[in-house]
Short mmCIF file of C-alpha atoms in Angstrom, two decimals:
data_model
loop_
_atom_site.label_atom_id
_atom_site.label_comp_id
_atom_site.label_asym_id
_atom_site.label_seq_id
_atom_site.Cartn_x
_atom_site.Cartn_y
_atom_site.Cartn_z
CA MET E 2 0.00 0.00 0.00
CA ALA E 3 2.86 2.34 0.84
CA ALA E 4 4.46 1.56 -2.51
CA LEU E 5 1.22 2.37 -4.34
CA SER E 6 0.88 5.66 -2.44
CA ALA E 7 4.49 6.58 -3.21
CA TRP E 8 3.94 5.81 -6.89
CA PHE E 9 0.71 7.85 -7.06
CA TRP E 10 2.17 10.89 -5.24
CA ASN E 11 5.39 10.88 -7.21
CA GLU E 12 6.92 14.35 -6.83
CA ARG E 13 8.27 14.38 -10.35
CA PHE E 14 4.73 14.12 -11.68
CA TRP E 15 2.87 16.48 -9.33
CA LEU E 16 5.39 19.24 -8.63
CA PRO E 17 7.65 21.54 -10.64
CA HIS E 18 11.34 20.73 -10.88
CA ASN E 19 13.38 21.18 -7.69
CA VAL E 20 10.25 21.15 -5.49
CA THR E 21 9.42 18.27 -3.11
CA TRP E 22 6.49 17.43 -0.83
CA ALA E 23 8.81 18.05 2.12
CA ASP E 24 9.17 21.67 1.00
CA LEU E 25 5.41 22.10 1.37
CA ALA E 26 4.97 20.04 4.53
CA ASP E 27 6.33 22.55 7.05
CA PRO E 28 5.26 26.11 6.14
CA ALA E 29 5.91 29.15 8.30
CA PRO E 30 3.66 29.72 11.35
CA GLY E 31 0.23 30.94 10.31
CA VAL E 32 0.74 29.77 6.73
CA GLU E 33 -1.03 26.76 5.22
CA TYR E 34 -0.75 25.09 1.84
CA PRO E 35 -3.42 22.87 0.25
CA LYS E 36 -3.22 19.20 1.18
CA ALA E 37 -5.03 16.33 -0.49
CA SER E 38 -6.42 15.29 2.89
CA HIS E 39 -8.43 18.54 2.98
CA LEU E 40 -10.60 17.12 0.20
CA LEU E 41 -12.05 14.51 2.55
CA SER E 42 -14.05 17.26 4.26
CA ALA E 43 -16.07 17.60 1.04
CA LEU E 44 -17.70 14.18 1.61
CA PRO E 45 -19.58 14.97 4.87
CA LEU E 46 -20.31 18.41 3.40
CA ALA E 47 -21.86 16.68 0.36
CA LEU E 48 -24.19 14.75 2.65
CA GLY E 49 -25.09 17.99 4.39
CA ILE E 50 -25.81 19.70 1.07
CA PHE E 51 -27.94 16.73 0.03
CA ALA E 52 -29.93 17.04 3.27
CA VAL E 53 -30.37 20.79 2.72
CA ARG E 54 -31.59 20.07 -0.80
CA ILE E 55 -34.29 17.71 0.51
CA LEU E 56 -35.49 20.33 3.00
CA PHE E 57 -35.29 23.10 0.40
CA GLU E 58 -37.33 21.19 -2.16
CA ARG E 59 -39.97 20.19 0.39
CA PHE E 60 -40.44 23.44 2.30
CA ILE E 61 -39.47 26.12 -0.23
CA ALA E 62 -39.56 24.80 -3.81
CA ARG E 63 -42.83 22.84 -3.52
CA PRO E 64 -44.82 25.75 -2.01
CA CYS E 65 -43.46 28.01 -4.77
CA ALA E 66 -44.55 25.44 -7.36
CA PHE E 67 -48.05 25.29 -5.87
CA LEU E 68 -48.29 29.09 -6.01
CA LEU E 69 -47.52 28.81 -9.73
CA HIS E 70 -50.21 26.10 -10.07
CA ILE E 71 -47.68 23.33 -10.67
CA HIS E 72 -48.85 20.11 -9.08
CA ALA E 73 -47.73 16.50 -9.11
CA SER E 74 -49.31 15.07 -12.23
CA SER E 75 -50.77 11.62 -11.86
CA VAL E 76 -50.14 8.94 -14.47
CA HIS E 77 -53.39 8.46 -16.39
CA TRP E 78 -52.56 4.96 -17.62
CA ARG E 79 -50.56 2.58 -15.47
CA ALA E 80 -49.08 -0.60 -16.83
CA THR E 81 -50.87 -3.73 -15.64
CA PRO E 82 -48.56 -5.65 -13.25
CA ASN E 83 -46.89 -8.41 -15.23
CA PRO E 84 -43.79 -10.24 -13.88
CA VAL E 85 -42.58 -11.35 -17.33
CA LEU E 86 -42.74 -7.91 -18.93
CA GLU E 87 -41.41 -6.22 -15.79
CA LYS E 88 -38.34 -8.47 -15.86
CA VAL E 89 -37.70 -7.59 -19.52
CA PHE E 90 -38.24 -3.89 -18.76
CA THR E 91 -35.83 -3.77 -15.81
CA SER E 92 -33.18 -6.25 -17.00
CA ILE E 93 -33.12 -6.26 -20.81
CA THR E 94 -34.69 -3.27 -22.55
CA LYS E 95 -37.23 -0.53 -21.98
CA CYS E 96 -37.85 -0.23 -25.74
CA PRO E 97 -38.05 -3.75 -27.17
CA ASP E 98 -37.52 -4.27 -30.88
CA TRP E 99 -39.85 -6.30 -33.10
CA ARG E 100 -38.05 -9.54 -32.33
CA HIS E 101 -38.61 -9.10 -28.59
CA LEU E 102 -42.18 -7.91 -29.12
CA ASP E 103 -43.03 -10.91 -31.25
CA GLY E 104 -41.50 -13.34 -28.73
CA LEU E 105 -43.31 -11.72 -25.79
CA SER E 106 -46.56 -11.66 -27.73
CA LYS E 107 -46.38 -15.44 -28.28
CA GLN E 108 -45.22 -16.14 -24.71
CA LEU E 109 -48.10 -14.17 -23.13
CA ASP E 110 -50.63 -14.82 -25.88
CA TRP E 111 -51.06 -11.07 -26.23
CA ASP E 112 -51.44 -8.95 -29.32
CA VAL E 113 -48.20 -7.17 -30.31
CA ARG E 114 -49.92 -3.79 -29.98
CA LYS E 115 -50.93 -4.67 -26.40
CA VAL E 116 -47.30 -5.48 -25.55
CA GLN E 117 -46.17 -2.20 -27.11
CA GLN E 118 -48.81 -0.33 -25.14
CA TRP E 119 -47.68 -1.97 -21.89
CA PHE E 120 -44.08 -0.81 -22.42
CA ARG E 121 -45.22 2.70 -23.35
CA HIS E 122 -47.31 2.99 -20.18
CA ARG E 123 -44.48 1.53 -18.10
CA ARG E 124 -42.00 4.08 -19.48
CA ASN E 125 -44.41 6.90 -18.68
CA GLN E 126 -44.58 5.75 -15.06
CA ASP E 127 -40.85 6.39 -14.67
CA LYS E 128 -40.91 9.90 -16.11
CA PRO E 129 -40.35 12.58 -13.48
CA SER E 130 -43.30 14.91 -12.96
CA VAL E 131 -43.13 18.62 -13.77
CA LEU E 132 -43.29 19.29 -10.02
CA THR E 133 -40.22 17.11 -9.42
CA LYS E 134 -38.28 18.83 -12.20
CA PHE E 135 -39.35 22.28 -10.98
CA CYS E 136 -38.12 21.58 -7.44
CA GLU E 137 -34.81 20.21 -8.71
CA SER E 138 -34.21 23.20 -11.01
CA MET E 139 -35.12 25.67 -8.27
CA TRP E 140 -32.58 24.06 -5.95
CA ARG E 141 -29.86 24.11 -8.58
CA SER E 142 -30.64 27.67 -9.66
CA THR E 143 -30.48 28.84 -6.05
CA PHE E 144 -27.21 27.05 -5.35
CA TYR E 145 -25.54 28.20 -8.58
CA LEU E 146 -26.60 31.79 -7.96
CA CYS E 147 -25.31 31.71 -4.37
CA ILE E 148 -21.97 30.10 -5.22
CA PHE E 149 -21.47 32.40 -8.23
CA THR E 150 -22.21 35.46 -6.05
CA TYR E 151 -19.76 34.21 -3.42
CA GLY E 152 -17.13 33.50 -6.07
CA ILE E 153 -17.42 36.95 -7.65
CA ARG E 154 -17.26 38.72 -4.27
CA PHE E 155 -14.24 36.67 -3.23
CA LEU E 156 -12.35 36.97 -6.51
CA TRP E 157 -13.06 40.69 -6.79
CA GLN E 158 -10.52 41.22 -4.00
CA CYS E 159 -7.94 38.82 -5.43
CA PRO E 160 -5.08 40.09 -7.63
CA TRP E 161 -5.29 37.08 -9.98
CA MET E 162 -8.81 38.12 -10.96
CA TRP E 163 -7.36 41.19 -12.70
CA ASP E 164 -3.88 39.98 -13.59
CA THR E 165 -3.69 36.24 -14.25
CA HIS E 166 0.11 36.26 -13.91
CA HIS E 167 -0.57 36.17 -10.15
CA CYS E 168 -1.85 32.63 -10.60
CA TRP E 169 1.77 31.54 -10.99
CA TYR E 170 3.90 33.96 -9.00
CA ASN E 171 5.64 32.06 -6.17
CA TYR E 172 4.00 28.80 -7.28
CA PRO E 173 3.60 26.28 -5.63
CA TYR E 174 4.27 28.22 -2.40
CA GLN E 175 0.91 29.97 -2.51
CA VAL E 176 -0.97 30.40 0.75
CA LEU E 177 -4.35 28.74 1.19
CA THR E 178 -6.77 31.41 2.44
CA PRO E 179 -10.02 30.53 4.25
CA GLY E 180 -12.11 32.09 1.47
CA LEU E 181 -10.42 30.05 -1.24
CA TYR E 182 -10.70 26.86 0.83
CA HIS E 183 -14.43 27.37 1.43
CA TYR E 184 -15.04 28.16 -2.24
CA TYR E 185 -13.30 25.01 -3.40
CA VAL E 186 -14.67 22.59 -0.82
CA THR E 187 -18.25 23.86 -1.26
CA GLU E 188 -18.09 23.40 -5.04
CA LEU E 189 -16.59 19.95 -4.60
CA GLY E 190 -19.20 19.00 -2.00
CA PHE E 191 -22.00 20.12 -4.29
CA TYR E 192 -20.84 17.95 -7.18
CA TRP E 193 -20.34 15.01 -4.83
CA SER E 194 -23.94 15.53 -3.70
CA LEU E 195 -25.10 15.48 -7.35
CA MET E 196 -23.38 12.13 -7.78
CA PHE E 197 -25.10 10.77 -4.65
CA SER E 198 -28.51 12.09 -5.67
CA GLN E 199 -28.34 10.49 -9.12
CA PHE E 200 -28.81 7.09 -7.48
CA THR E 201 -31.86 8.20 -5.49
CA ASP E 202 -33.50 10.48 -8.05
CA ILE E 203 -35.73 9.19 -10.81
CA LYS E 204 -33.48 7.70 -13.48
CA ARG E 205 -33.28 9.69 -16.70
CA LYS E 206 -32.01 8.96 -20.19
CA ASP E 207 -28.85 11.02 -19.70
CA PHE E 208 -27.89 9.28 -16.42
CA PRO E 209 -24.55 7.87 -17.77
CA ILE E 210 -23.60 11.18 -19.43
CA MET E 211 -24.36 13.27 -16.35
CA PHE E 212 -22.62 10.80 -14.06
CA ILE E 213 -19.47 11.02 -16.19
CA HIS E 214 -19.79 14.82 -16.24
CA HIS E 215 -20.04 15.01 -12.43
CA LEU E 216 -17.17 12.54 -12.04
CA ALA E 217 -14.98 14.57 -14.42
CA THR E 218 -15.82 17.79 -12.53
CA VAL E 219 -14.99 16.20 -9.16
CA SER E 220 -11.71 14.86 -10.60
CA LEU E 221 -10.66 18.21 -12.09
CA ILE E 222 -11.47 20.15 -8.90
CA SER E 223 -9.65 17.57 -6.75
CA PHE E 224 -6.65 17.48 -9.10
CA SER E 225 -6.20 21.25 -9.12
CA TYR E 226 -6.54 21.38 -5.32
CA ALA E 227 -3.95 18.67 -4.70
CA ASN E 228 -1.62 20.42 -7.16
CA ASN E 229 -2.18 23.85 -5.53
CA MET E 230 -3.55 25.35 -8.74
CA LEU E 231 -6.39 26.87 -6.74
CA ARG E 232 -6.00 30.37 -8.10
CA VAL E 233 -6.59 29.47 -11.72
CA GLY E 234 -9.05 26.78 -10.60
CA SER E 235 -11.18 29.39 -8.85
CA LEU E 236 -11.35 31.35 -12.12
CA VAL E 237 -12.43 28.21 -14.00
CA MET E 238 -15.21 27.53 -11.48
CA CYS E 239 -16.47 31.12 -11.59
CA VAL E 240 -16.56 31.15 -15.40
CA HIS E 241 -18.61 27.95 -15.44
CA ASP E 242 -21.02 29.07 -12.71
CA ALA E 243 -21.82 32.32 -14.53
CA SER E 244 -24.40 30.85 -16.90
CA ASP E 245 -25.68 27.77 -15.03
CA PHE E 246 -28.17 29.57 -12.78
CA ILE E 247 -29.68 31.36 -15.80
CA LEU E 248 -30.31 28.04 -17.55
CA GLU E 249 -32.01 26.65 -14.46
CA ALA E 250 -34.11 29.83 -14.21
CA ALA E 251 -35.19 29.33 -17.84
CA LYS E 252 -36.27 25.80 -16.96
CA LEU E 253 -38.35 27.16 -14.07
CA ALA E 254 -40.10 29.55 -16.45
CA ASN E 255 -40.71 26.67 -18.84
CA TYR E 256 -42.27 24.45 -16.16
CA ALA E 257 -44.44 27.37 -14.99
CA LYS E 258 -45.51 27.95 -18.64
CA TYR E 259 -44.18 31.52 -18.81
CA GLN E 260 -43.09 31.10 -22.40
CA ARG E 261 -41.84 34.61 -23.16
CA LEU E 262 -39.84 34.74 -19.94
CA CYS E 263 -38.42 31.31 -20.72
CA ASP E 264 -37.37 32.40 -24.23
CA PHE E 265 -35.76 35.58 -22.88
CA LEU E 266 -33.86 33.73 -20.17
CA PHE E 267 -32.67 31.06 -22.56
CA VAL E 268 -31.36 33.63 -25.04
CA LEU E 269 -29.68 35.45 -22.12
CA PHE E 270 -28.18 32.14 -21.01
CA ALA E 271 -26.88 31.54 -24.54
CA VAL E 272 -25.24 34.99 -24.68
CA VAL E 273 -23.58 34.58 -21.27
CA PHE E 274 -22.52 31.02 -22.17
CA PHE E 275 -20.90 32.15 -25.43
CA ILE E 276 -19.08 35.06 -23.76
CA THR E 277 -17.78 33.03 -20.81
CA ARG E 278 -17.00 29.75 -22.57
CA LEU E 279 -15.87 30.94 -26.02
CA VAL E 280 -14.25 34.29 -25.14
CA VAL E 281 -13.28 34.57 -21.47
CA TYR E 282 -12.30 30.92 -21.02
CA PRO E 283 -9.88 30.61 -23.97
CA LEU E 284 -8.52 34.18 -23.88
CA ARG E 285 -8.06 34.40 -20.11
CA ILE E 286 -8.00 30.89 -18.62
CA LEU E 287 -6.27 28.88 -21.36
CA ASN E 288 -3.94 31.77 -22.11
CA THR E 289 -2.66 31.83 -18.55
CA THR E 290 -2.47 28.04 -18.07
CA LEU E 291 -0.72 27.44 -21.39
CA PHE E 292 1.48 30.49 -21.97
CA GLU E 293 1.85 32.62 -18.84
CA SER E 294 2.54 29.58 -16.65
CA TRP E 295 5.07 28.30 -19.20
CA GLU E 296 7.00 31.56 -18.91
CA ILE E 297 6.87 31.74 -15.09
CA ILE E 298 7.16 28.14 -13.83
CA GLY E 299 7.71 26.02 -16.95
CA PRO E 300 6.01 22.72 -17.85
CA TYR E 301 6.11 19.47 -15.86
CA PRO E 302 4.04 16.23 -16.10
CA SER E 303 0.95 17.25 -14.12
CA TRP E 304 1.02 20.63 -15.91
CA TRP E 305 0.57 18.78 -19.21
CA LEU E 306 -2.30 16.71 -17.82
CA PHE E 307 -4.05 19.74 -16.31
CA ASN E 308 -3.88 21.65 -19.58
CA SER E 309 -5.01 18.63 -21.56
CA LEU E 310 -8.15 18.39 -19.40
CA LEU E 311 -8.80 22.12 -19.84
CA LEU E 312 -8.43 21.80 -23.62
CA VAL E 313 -10.87 18.87 -23.68
CA LEU E 314 -13.25 21.09 -21.75
CA GLN E 315 -12.90 23.77 -24.42
CA VAL E 316 -13.80 21.25 -27.12
CA LEU E 317 -16.97 20.42 -25.16
CA HIS E 318 -17.71 24.16 -24.90
CA VAL E 319 -17.64 24.44 -28.68
CA ILE E 320 -19.95 21.44 -29.13
CA TRP E 321 -22.40 22.69 -26.49
CA SER E 322 -22.32 26.19 -27.99
CA TYR E 323 -23.33 24.80 -31.36
CA LEU E 324 -26.29 22.96 -29.84
CA ILE E 325 -27.34 25.93 -27.71
CA ALA E 326 -27.09 28.30 -30.68
CA GLY E 327 -29.58 26.14 -32.59
CA ILE E 328 -32.08 26.25 -29.72
CA ALA E 329 -31.59 30.00 -29.17
CA TYR E 330 -32.06 30.68 -32.90
CA LYS E 331 -35.39 28.85 -32.84
CA ALA E 332 -36.41 30.84 -29.78
CA LEU E 333 -35.70 34.11 -31.59
CA VAL E 334 -37.15 33.14 -34.97
CA ARG E 335 -40.11 30.99 -33.96
CA GLY E 336 -40.76 32.67 -30.62
CA LYS E 337 -40.51 29.42 -28.70
CA VAL E 338 -37.66 27.38 -27.34
CA SER E 339 -37.51 23.86 -28.74
CA TYR E 340 -37.05 21.86 -25.58
CA GLY E 341 -34.54 19.11 -25.95
CA ARG E 342 -32.30 17.54 -23.32
CA THR E 343 -30.75 20.91 -22.48
CA MET E 344 -34.06 22.25 -21.20
CA GLU E 345 -35.14 19.07 -19.46
#
């Protein structure tokens, strides 16, 4: 186990040349550097955030939904209990092809259309209600707005907000301040809570994609913390939080059937998304991680990995921007957002 730990925390991978873990282990009195063990505090915090979410959705989001005349919709047609079809639905496929339909039809002595109808009704039973989606979006919108507000207020006082060269001056001997620690651990705890909640929430079509997304976010935040790249990491988090609460607000307007407000908010989200992800992110974030850091500290193995992950993120930004632009264009031209997975 010790050998595995020594291999994983190899100094030549994680740290710049001529820097060792021992150099960071004993800072001056009153000075603290980030340690990987700090990240463990995000796990109990994630459980706390998950508990707050449950209380928020029950005592704040649901009453707001009722005021907007959003109620839990009942399923009009429920699938007749059938052990054979239920086993196929849960273990094999929720959308059987003609071969499966024909086999099940013969096995149950049912008409093929009746088997199809059973699967359609069964799928509808698993769909989350508008009330459930409203409560979830209200929670996310509130959290994203709060953490973005905190991030802006904190970074406004930080020199690296205005001059990104400060992200690398005296690296990796950069002091961990309480504000930066709280910002990082709260973000990390939130995404851990999203991973937990995916297993208790109603399963959706994009479950694998969102799970991978949350896992990648947790990994990138943890990696930058362990590597003491918190300064540039805080900028990355703030840039990504800037548009998320607007998207969730657009979903709320959609669920409440305020179409014009929904269209306006979605177009606003698209504009903010394009500015932050296609302008600010490459010109400020990638510029400092790729070029300014090269000049000040020089490259080393974890530097290459960190920048590779950030570049992959930029590729995703371009793909998402293309999809969002199509939806925003329809909202402007047709006067109504075409709700695909982004708005669900």
